[in-house]
PDB file of C-alpha atoms in Angstrom:
ATOM      1  CA  MET D   1      -4.617  51.158 -59.977  1.00 71.00           C
ATOM      2  CA  THR D   2      -4.005  47.894 -57.673  1.00 86.00           C
ATOM      3  CA  MET D   3      -4.446  48.435 -53.969  1.00 92.00           C
ATOM      4  CA  ARG D   4      -3.095  46.657 -51.036  1.00 95.00           C
ATOM      5  CA  VAL D   5      -6.099  46.409 -48.494  1.00 96.00           C
ATOM      6  CA  ALA D   6      -6.133  44.951 -45.218  1.00 97.00           C
ATOM      7  CA  ILE D   7      -9.139  43.717 -43.722  1.00 97.00           C
ATOM      8  CA  ALA D   8      -9.624  42.975 -40.004  1.00 97.00           C
ATOM      9  CA  GLY D   9     -12.287  40.253 -39.624  1.00 96.00           C
ATOM     10  CA  ALA D  10     -12.793  37.093 -41.770  1.00 95.00           C
ATOM     11  CA  GLY D  11     -16.327  36.364 -41.397  1.00 92.00           C
ATOM     12  CA  ASN D  12     -18.755  36.648 -43.758  1.00 89.00           C
ATOM     13  CA  VAL D  13     -18.696  40.374 -44.334  1.00 89.00           C
ATOM     14  CA  GLY D  14     -15.090  40.489 -44.454  1.00 92.00           C
ATOM     15  CA  ARG D  15     -14.508  37.608 -47.072  1.00 93.00           C
ATOM     16  CA  SER D  16     -17.279  39.229 -48.837  1.00 88.00           C
ATOM     17  CA  ILE D  17     -15.455  42.257 -49.212  1.00 90.00           C
ATOM     18  CA  ALA D  18     -12.254  40.516 -49.882  1.00 93.00           C
ATOM     19  CA  GLN D  19     -13.518  38.483 -52.686  1.00 91.00           C
ATOM     20  CA  GLU D  20     -14.925  41.356 -54.464  1.00 87.00           C
ATOM     21  CA  LEU D  21     -11.638  43.550 -54.306  1.00 91.00           C
ATOM     22  CA  ILE D  22      -9.683  40.409 -55.484  1.00 93.00           C
ATOM     23  CA  ASP D  23     -12.196  39.985 -58.349  1.00 89.00           C
ATOM     24  CA  ASN D  24     -11.425  43.723 -59.124  1.00 85.00           C
ATOM     25  CA  GLY D  25      -7.746  43.088 -59.351  1.00 90.00           C
ATOM     26  CA  HIS D  26      -6.660  44.323 -55.686  1.00 94.00           C
ATOM     27  CA  GLN D  27      -4.215  42.609 -53.171  1.00 96.00           C
ATOM     28  CA  VAL D  28      -5.962  41.758 -50.123  1.00 97.00           C
ATOM     29  CA  MET D  29      -4.794  40.646 -46.601  1.00 98.00           C
ATOM     30  CA  LEU D  30      -7.218  39.261 -44.248  1.00 98.00           C
ATOM     31  CA  ILE D  31      -6.489  39.241 -40.738  1.00 98.00           C
ATOM     32  CA  GLU D  32      -8.441  37.006 -38.146  1.00 97.00           C
ATOM     33  CA  ARG D  33      -7.801  36.362 -34.635  1.00 95.00           C
ATOM     34  CA  GLN D  34      -9.990  33.222 -34.140  1.00 94.00           C
ATOM     35  CA  PRO D  35      -8.210  30.138 -35.713  1.00 95.00           C
ATOM     36  CA  LYS D  36     -11.778  28.517 -36.279  1.00 92.00           C
ATOM     37  CA  MET D  37     -12.434  31.455 -38.621  1.00 92.00           C
ATOM     38  CA  LEU D  38      -9.190  31.210 -40.841  1.00 92.00           C
ATOM     39  CA  ARG D  39     -10.508  29.402 -43.665  1.00 92.00           C
ATOM     40  CA  PRO D  40      -8.341  30.320 -46.600  1.00 95.00           C
ATOM     41  CA  ASP D  41     -10.194  27.875 -49.032  1.00 95.00           C
ATOM     42  CA  ARG D  42     -13.108  30.300 -48.896  1.00 93.00           C
ATOM     43  CA  VAL D  43     -11.117  33.248 -50.418  1.00 96.00           C
ATOM     44  CA  PRO D  44      -7.965  31.283 -51.816  1.00 96.00           C
ATOM     45  CA  ASP D  45      -6.395  34.369 -53.462  1.00 97.00           C
ATOM     46  CA  ALA D  46      -6.220  36.405 -50.359  1.00 97.00           C
ATOM     47  CA  GLU D  47      -3.317  36.480 -47.860  1.00 97.00           C
ATOM     48  CA  TRP D  48      -4.411  35.027 -44.483  1.00 97.00           C
ATOM     49  CA  VAL D  49      -2.950  36.214 -41.143  1.00 97.00           C
ATOM     50  CA  LEU D  50      -3.718  34.691 -37.812  1.00 97.00           C
ATOM     51  CA  ALA D  51      -3.215  37.643 -35.478  1.00 96.00           C
ATOM     52  CA  ASP D  52      -5.168  40.236 -33.360  1.00 96.00           C
ATOM     53  CA  ALA D  53      -5.612  43.183 -35.423  1.00 96.00           C
ATOM     54  CA  CYS D  54      -6.111  45.400 -32.016  1.00 96.00           C
ATOM     55  CA  GLU D  55      -2.468  44.585 -31.255  1.00 96.00           C
ATOM     56  CA  LEU D  56       0.104  47.133 -32.419  1.00 95.00           C
ATOM     57  CA  ALA D  57       2.715  44.407 -32.773  1.00 96.00           C
ATOM     58  CA  SER D  58       0.631  42.434 -35.021  1.00 96.00           C
ATOM     59  CA  LEU D  59      -0.113  45.206 -37.118  1.00 97.00           C
ATOM     60  CA  GLU D  60       3.471  45.867 -37.634  1.00 97.00           C
ATOM     61  CA  GLU D  61       4.248  42.516 -38.286  1.00 96.00           C
ATOM     62  CA  ALA D  62       1.649  42.508 -41.191  1.00 96.00           C
ATOM     63  CA  ASN D  63       3.122  45.604 -42.558  1.00 97.00           C
ATOM     64  CA  VAL D  64      -0.265  47.295 -42.378  1.00 97.00           C
ATOM     65  CA  ALA D  65       1.947  50.486 -43.002  1.00 96.00           C
ATOM     66  CA  GLY D  66       2.381  49.446 -46.469  1.00 96.00           C
ATOM     67  CA  CYS D  67      -1.559  49.233 -46.942  1.00 96.00           C
ATOM     68  CA  ASP D  68      -3.411  51.774 -48.958  1.00 94.00           C
ATOM     69  CA  VAL D  69      -6.847  51.013 -47.177  1.00 94.00           C
ATOM     70  CA  VAL D  70      -7.674  49.250 -43.828  1.00 96.00           C
ATOM     71  CA  VAL D  71     -11.208  47.898 -43.609  1.00 95.00           C
ATOM     72  CA  ALA D  72     -12.414  47.227 -40.114  1.00 96.00           C
ATOM     73  CA  ALA D  73     -15.020  44.366 -40.743  1.00 94.00           C
ATOM     74  CA  THR D  74     -15.582  42.542 -37.581  1.00 95.00           C
ATOM     75  CA  GLY D  75     -18.865  42.092 -35.729  1.00 92.00           C
ATOM     76  CA  ASP D  76     -17.691  43.927 -32.849  1.00 95.00           C
ATOM     77  CA  ASP D  77     -17.851  47.785 -32.844  1.00 95.00           C
ATOM     78  CA  LYS D  78     -15.383  48.282 -30.151  1.00 96.00           C
ATOM     79  CA  VAL D  79     -12.855  46.279 -32.111  1.00 96.00           C
ATOM     80  CA  ASN D  80     -13.460  48.216 -35.531  1.00 96.00           C
ATOM     81  CA  LEU D  81     -12.997  51.651 -33.565  1.00 97.00           C
ATOM     82  CA  VAL D  82      -9.748  50.416 -32.121  1.00 97.00           C
ATOM     83  CA  VAL D  83      -8.435  48.890 -35.418  1.00 97.00           C
ATOM     84  CA  SER D  84      -9.414  52.224 -37.333  1.00 97.00           C
ATOM     85  CA  LEU D  85      -7.578  54.282 -34.779  1.00 97.00           C
ATOM     86  CA  LEU D  86      -4.337  52.048 -34.848  1.00 97.00           C
ATOM     87  CA  ALA D  87      -4.299  51.981 -38.600  1.00 97.00           C
ATOM     88  CA  LYS D  88      -4.801  56.160 -39.001  1.00 96.00           C
ATOM     89  CA  THR D  89      -2.436  57.245 -35.996  1.00 96.00           C
ATOM     90  CA  GLU D  90       0.220  54.378 -35.548  1.00 96.00           C
ATOM     91  CA  PHE D  91       0.552  53.632 -39.395  1.00 97.00           C
ATOM     92  CA  ALA D  92      -0.883  56.530 -41.416  1.00 96.00           C
ATOM     93  CA  VAL D  93      -2.936  54.339 -43.612  1.00 96.00           C
ATOM     94  CA  PRO D  94      -4.545  56.852 -46.236  1.00 92.00           C
ATOM     95  CA  ARG D  95      -8.143  55.530 -46.050  1.00 91.00           C
ATOM     96  CA  VAL D  96      -9.921  53.608 -43.179  1.00 92.00           C
ATOM     97  CA  VAL D  97     -13.395  52.141 -43.656  1.00 90.00           C
ATOM     98  CA  ALA D  98     -15.056  50.721 -40.553  1.00 91.00           C
ATOM     99  CA  ARG D  99     -18.287  48.573 -40.171  1.00 91.00           C
ATOM    100  CA  VAL D 100     -20.934  49.810 -37.919  1.00 89.00           C
ATOM    101  CA  ASN D 101     -22.754  46.912 -36.426  1.00 89.00           C
ATOM    102  CA  ARG D 102     -25.438  48.676 -34.036  1.00 86.00           C
ATOM    103  CA  ALA D 103     -26.919  51.838 -35.206  1.00 79.00           C
ATOM    104  CA  GLU D 104     -26.650  53.553 -31.721  1.00 86.00           C
ATOM    105  CA  ASN D 105     -22.695  53.292 -32.005  1.00 89.00           C
ATOM    106  CA  GLU D 106     -22.448  55.107 -35.492  1.00 85.00           C
ATOM    107  CA  TRP D 107     -21.940  58.681 -33.642  1.00 88.00           C
ATOM    108  CA  LEU D 108     -18.699  57.063 -32.478  1.00 91.00           C
ATOM    109  CA  PHE D 109     -17.271  56.250 -35.885  1.00 89.00           C
ATOM    110  CA  THR D 110     -15.796  59.545 -36.641  1.00 89.00           C
ATOM    111  CA  GLU D 111     -12.243  61.211 -37.863  1.00 90.00           C
ATOM    112  CA  GLN D 112     -11.384  61.154 -34.159  1.00 93.00           C
ATOM    113  CA  TRP D 113     -11.279  57.544 -34.204  1.00 95.00           C
ATOM    114  CA  GLY D 114      -9.272  57.431 -37.275  1.00 94.00           C
ATOM    115  CA  VAL D 115     -12.591  56.386 -39.620  1.00 91.00           C
ATOM    116  CA  ASP D 116     -12.910  58.025 -42.878  1.00 86.00           C
ATOM    117  CA  VAL D 117     -15.953  56.318 -43.923  1.00 82.00           C
ATOM    118  CA  ALA D 118     -18.419  54.488 -41.665  1.00 83.00           C
ATOM    119  CA  VAL D 119     -20.776  52.235 -43.354  1.00 81.00           C
ATOM    120  CA  SER D 120     -22.882  48.950 -42.666  1.00 68.00           C
ATOM    121  CA  LYS D 121     -23.407  47.359 -45.913  1.00 63.00           C
ATOM    122  CA  PRO D 122     -20.795  44.974 -47.447  1.00 55.00           C
ATOM    123  CA  ARG D 123     -21.247  45.946 -50.737  1.00 51.00           C
ATOM    124  CA  VAL D 124     -21.041  49.534 -50.115  1.00 59.00           C
ATOM    125  CA  MET D 125     -18.037  48.890 -48.312  1.00 61.00           C
ATOM    126  CA  ALA D 126     -16.242  47.438 -50.906  1.00 62.00           C
ATOM    127  CA  ALA D 127     -17.162  50.148 -53.263  1.00 59.00           C
ATOM    128  CA  LEU D 128     -16.043  52.592 -50.846  1.00 61.00           C
ATOM    129  CA  VAL D 129     -12.730  50.995 -50.504  1.00 65.00           C
ATOM    130  CA  GLU D 130     -12.256  51.385 -54.259  1.00 58.00           C
ATOM    131  CA  GLU D 131     -13.411  54.947 -54.255  1.00 57.00           C
ATOM    132  CA  ALA D 132     -10.024  55.944 -52.977  1.00 53.00           C
ATOM    133  CA  VAL D 133      -8.539  55.482 -56.517  1.00 49.00           C
ATOM    134  CA  THR D 134     -11.681  55.869 -58.767  1.00 52.00           C
ATOM    135  CA  VAL D 135     -11.642  59.764 -59.372  1.00 52.00           C
ATOM    136  CA  GLY D 136     -12.628  59.554 -63.227  1.00 59.00           C
ATOM    137  CA  ASP D 137     -14.661  56.241 -63.195  1.00 66.00           C
ATOM    138  CA  LEU D 138     -17.928  54.704 -62.202  1.00 69.00           C
ATOM    139  CA  VAL D 139     -18.093  52.950 -59.002  1.00 72.00           C
ATOM    140  CA  ARG D 140     -21.388  50.534 -58.419  1.00 70.00           C
ATOM    141  CA  LEU D 141     -22.685  51.277 -54.879  1.00 69.00           C
ATOM    142  CA  MET D 142     -25.652  49.184 -54.647  1.00 67.00           C
ATOM    143  CA  THR D 143     -28.253  46.758 -56.711  1.00 67.00           C
ATOM    144  CA  PHE D 144     -31.663  47.211 -56.615  1.00 66.00           C
ATOM    145  CA  ARG D 145     -34.699  44.964 -58.022  1.00 49.00           C
ATOM    146  CA  GLN D 146     -32.727  41.835 -58.586  1.00 55.00           C
ATOM    147  CA  GLY D 147     -30.016  43.625 -60.568  1.00 59.00           C
ATOM    148  CA  GLU D 148     -32.309  45.498 -62.734  1.00 73.00           C
ATOM    149  CA  ALA D 149     -31.141  48.956 -61.457  1.00 82.00           C
ATOM    150  CA  ASN D 150     -27.820  50.095 -59.808  1.00 83.00           C
ATOM    151  CA  LEU D 151     -26.955  52.942 -57.494  1.00 83.00           C
ATOM    152  CA  VAL D 152     -23.456  54.155 -58.932  1.00 85.00           C
ATOM    153  CA  GLU D 153     -21.021  57.190 -58.159  1.00 86.00           C
ATOM    154  CA  ILE D 154     -18.724  58.960 -60.163  1.00 89.00           C
ATOM    155  CA  THR D 155     -16.161  61.262 -58.975  1.00 87.00           C
ATOM    156  CA  LEU D 156     -15.416  64.304 -61.366  1.00 90.00           C
ATOM    157  CA  PRO D 157     -11.869  65.032 -62.279  1.00 89.00           C
ATOM    158  CA  PRO D 158     -10.921  68.462 -63.700  1.00 91.00           C
ATOM    159  CA  THR D 159     -11.077  66.989 -67.135  1.00 90.00           C
ATOM    160  CA  ALA D 160     -14.703  66.233 -67.440  1.00 92.00           C
ATOM    161  CA  PRO D 161     -16.483  67.487 -70.255  1.00 94.00           C
ATOM    162  CA  TYR D 162     -19.385  69.310 -68.245  1.00 95.00           C
ATOM    163  CA  VAL D 163     -17.209  70.520 -65.350  1.00 94.00           C
ATOM    164  CA  GLY D 164     -18.497  74.330 -64.849  1.00 95.00           C
ATOM    165  CA  GLN D 165     -21.899  73.796 -66.673  1.00 94.00           C
ATOM    166  CA  PRO D 166     -25.570  73.297 -65.467  1.00 95.00           C
ATOM    167  CA  LEU D 167     -27.230  69.910 -65.199  1.00 95.00           C
ATOM    168  CA  ARG D 168     -29.684  70.872 -67.818  1.00 94.00           C
ATOM    169  CA  ASP D 169     -26.586  70.673 -70.449  1.00 95.00           C
ATOM    170  CA  VAL D 170     -25.579  67.255 -69.507  1.00 96.00           C
ATOM    171  CA  PRO D 171     -27.579  64.792 -71.834  1.00 95.00           C
ATOM    172  CA  LEU D 172     -27.821  61.857 -69.626  1.00 95.00           C
ATOM    173  CA  PRO D 173     -29.251  58.760 -71.321  1.00 94.00           C
ATOM    174  CA  ARG D 174     -32.868  57.161 -70.715  1.00 93.00           C
ATOM    175  CA  ASP D 175     -33.246  55.080 -67.757  1.00 92.00           C
ATOM    176  CA  SER D 176     -30.747  57.347 -65.749  1.00 94.00           C
ATOM    177  CA  ALA D 177     -31.279  59.932 -63.163  1.00 93.00           C
ATOM    178  CA  LEU D 178     -28.720  61.918 -60.872  1.00 93.00           C
ATOM    179  CA  VAL D 179     -30.099  61.777 -57.255  1.00 89.00           C
ATOM    180  CA  ALA D 180     -27.758  63.506 -55.326  1.00 89.00           C
ATOM    181  CA  ILE D 181     -24.378  65.606 -55.653  1.00 89.00           C
ATOM    182  CA  LEU D 182     -21.857  65.329 -52.629  1.00 86.00           C
ATOM    183  CA  ARG D 183     -19.809  68.378 -52.563  1.00 85.00           C
ATOM    184  CA  GLY D 184     -17.340  68.251 -49.731  1.00 77.00           C
ATOM    185  CA  LYS D 185     -19.402  67.715 -46.574  1.00 70.00           C
ATOM    186  CA  ARG D 186     -22.663  68.809 -48.181  1.00 80.00           C
ATOM    187  CA  VAL D 187     -25.488  66.810 -49.808  1.00 79.00           C
ATOM    188  CA  LEU D 188     -27.088  68.642 -52.726  1.00 86.00           C
ATOM    189  CA  VAL D 189     -30.346  67.662 -54.203  1.00 88.00           C
ATOM    190  CA  PRO D 190     -29.744  68.458 -57.946  1.00 89.00           C
ATOM    191  CA  SER D 191     -31.789  70.861 -59.954  1.00 91.00           C
ATOM    192  CA  PRO D 192     -31.301  71.719 -63.712  1.00 92.00           C
ATOM    193  CA  ASP D 193     -29.735  75.332 -62.709  1.00 93.00           C
ATOM    194  CA  ASP D 194     -26.934  73.761 -60.618  1.00 92.00           C
ATOM    195  CA  PRO D 195     -23.371  73.727 -62.152  1.00 94.00           C
ATOM    196  CA  ILE D 196     -21.349  70.530 -61.497  1.00 95.00           C
ATOM    197  CA  GLU D 197     -17.820  71.035 -60.244  1.00 94.00           C
ATOM    198  CA  ALA D 198     -14.472  69.082 -60.200  1.00 91.00           C
ATOM    199  CA  GLY D 199     -14.382  66.817 -57.243  1.00 88.00           C
ATOM    200  CA  ASP D 200     -17.981  66.513 -57.152  1.00 90.00           C
ATOM    201  CA  GLU D 201     -19.445  62.879 -56.390  1.00 88.00           C
ATOM    202  CA  LEU D 202     -22.505  62.331 -58.516  1.00 91.00           C
ATOM    203  CA  ILE D 203     -24.975  59.662 -57.406  1.00 90.00           C
ATOM    204  CA  PHE D 204     -27.007  58.072 -59.992  1.00 90.00           C
ATOM    205  CA  VAL D 205     -29.744  55.594 -60.384  1.00 90.00           C
ATOM    206  CA  CYS D 206     -29.614  53.889 -63.673  1.00 91.00           C
ATOM    207  CA  THR D 207     -30.025  50.195 -65.280  1.00 90.00           C
ATOM    208  CA  ALA D 208     -26.991  48.208 -65.610  1.00 85.00           C
ATOM    209  CA  GLU D 209     -27.308  48.403 -69.513  1.00 90.00           C
ATOM    210  CA  VAL D 210     -26.734  52.300 -69.413  1.00 93.00           C
ATOM    211  CA  GLU D 211     -23.832  52.630 -67.191  1.00 90.00           C
ATOM    212  CA  ASP D 212     -21.664  52.755 -70.001  1.00 90.00           C
ATOM    213  CA  ALA D 213     -23.547  55.440 -71.606  1.00 94.00           C
ATOM    214  CA  VAL D 214     -23.682  57.529 -68.315  1.00 94.00           C
ATOM    215  CA  ARG D 215     -19.718  57.026 -68.053  1.00 91.00           C
ATOM    216  CA  ALA D 216     -19.441  58.103 -71.528  1.00 93.00           C
ATOM    217  CA  VAL D 217     -21.620  61.374 -70.993  1.00 94.00           C
ATOM    218  CA  VAL D 218     -20.104  62.341 -67.479  1.00 94.00           C
ATOM    219  CA  LEU D 219     -16.480  61.576 -68.188  1.00 92.00           C
ATOM    220  CA  GLY D 220     -16.070  61.779 -71.985  1.00 89.00           C
ATOM    221  CA  PRO D 221     -16.599  59.150 -74.915  1.00 87.00           C
ATOM    222  CA  ASP D 222     -13.169  57.497 -74.484  1.00 80.00           C
ATOM    223  CA  SER D 223     -13.550  56.935 -70.694  1.00 68.00           C
ATOM    224  CA  VAL D 224     -15.398  53.317 -71.207  1.00 57.00           C
ATOM    225  CA  GLU D 225     -12.495  52.171 -73.238  1.00 59.00           C
ATOM    226  CA  ARG D 226      -9.918  53.500 -70.943  1.00 54.00           C
ATOM    227  CA  THR D 227     -11.577  51.852 -67.976  1.00 48.00           C
ATOM    228  CA  ARG D 228     -11.785  48.541 -69.679  1.00 46.00           C
ATOM    229  CA  GLU D 229      -8.043  48.704 -70.566  1.00 48.00           C
ATOM    230  CA  SER D 230      -7.296  49.362 -66.920  1.00 47.00           C
ATOM    231  CA  ARG D 231      -8.749  46.132 -65.702  1.00 43.00           C
TER     232      ARG D 231
END
């Protein structure tokens, strides 16, 4: 599924997120209020808009209401909060991802400010944007050790083969480990007796070589081919 994503802030972080999303087949609009930061040559496949994302009229003109996701990626936490609040309350954007620049401000980035997900790492932000439509697929969140291992996430659909079964019955490949289960607002440390449920977000650490094998086990043997066909 192709998403339309608006990114407020065309600095290094905003451009990095934009390029990654474009590479994955999504439509991206970069909104930047400083003319000197307007550099379409850096991300030529994005739509570039010179506007203040904190102004309601600018967001209306950019048709933010037609976006699946808004990313507040500026270097100013106050701006990111305002953009998030406008996106959610004025335009009913389904998913709002906001960048946190200063750790002491993290407590502000909540649903009350329209923020669905608050995060500081650009790579994780891009992954969490895509997570909105990736139930039943594998999302790479972070890379460790110069690419030798990855942190990946799979959100279980009801059709996953091991839904309702304990973890001991899930035959994960070598060089992979399930490190956490996110269930609603809870973070669970996996144990062999824990059953997995539809809607669970399973967080794995694994090598890049076994990502397809992890996907095949958790989502079914035909999931790898389905994913390739959809991209």
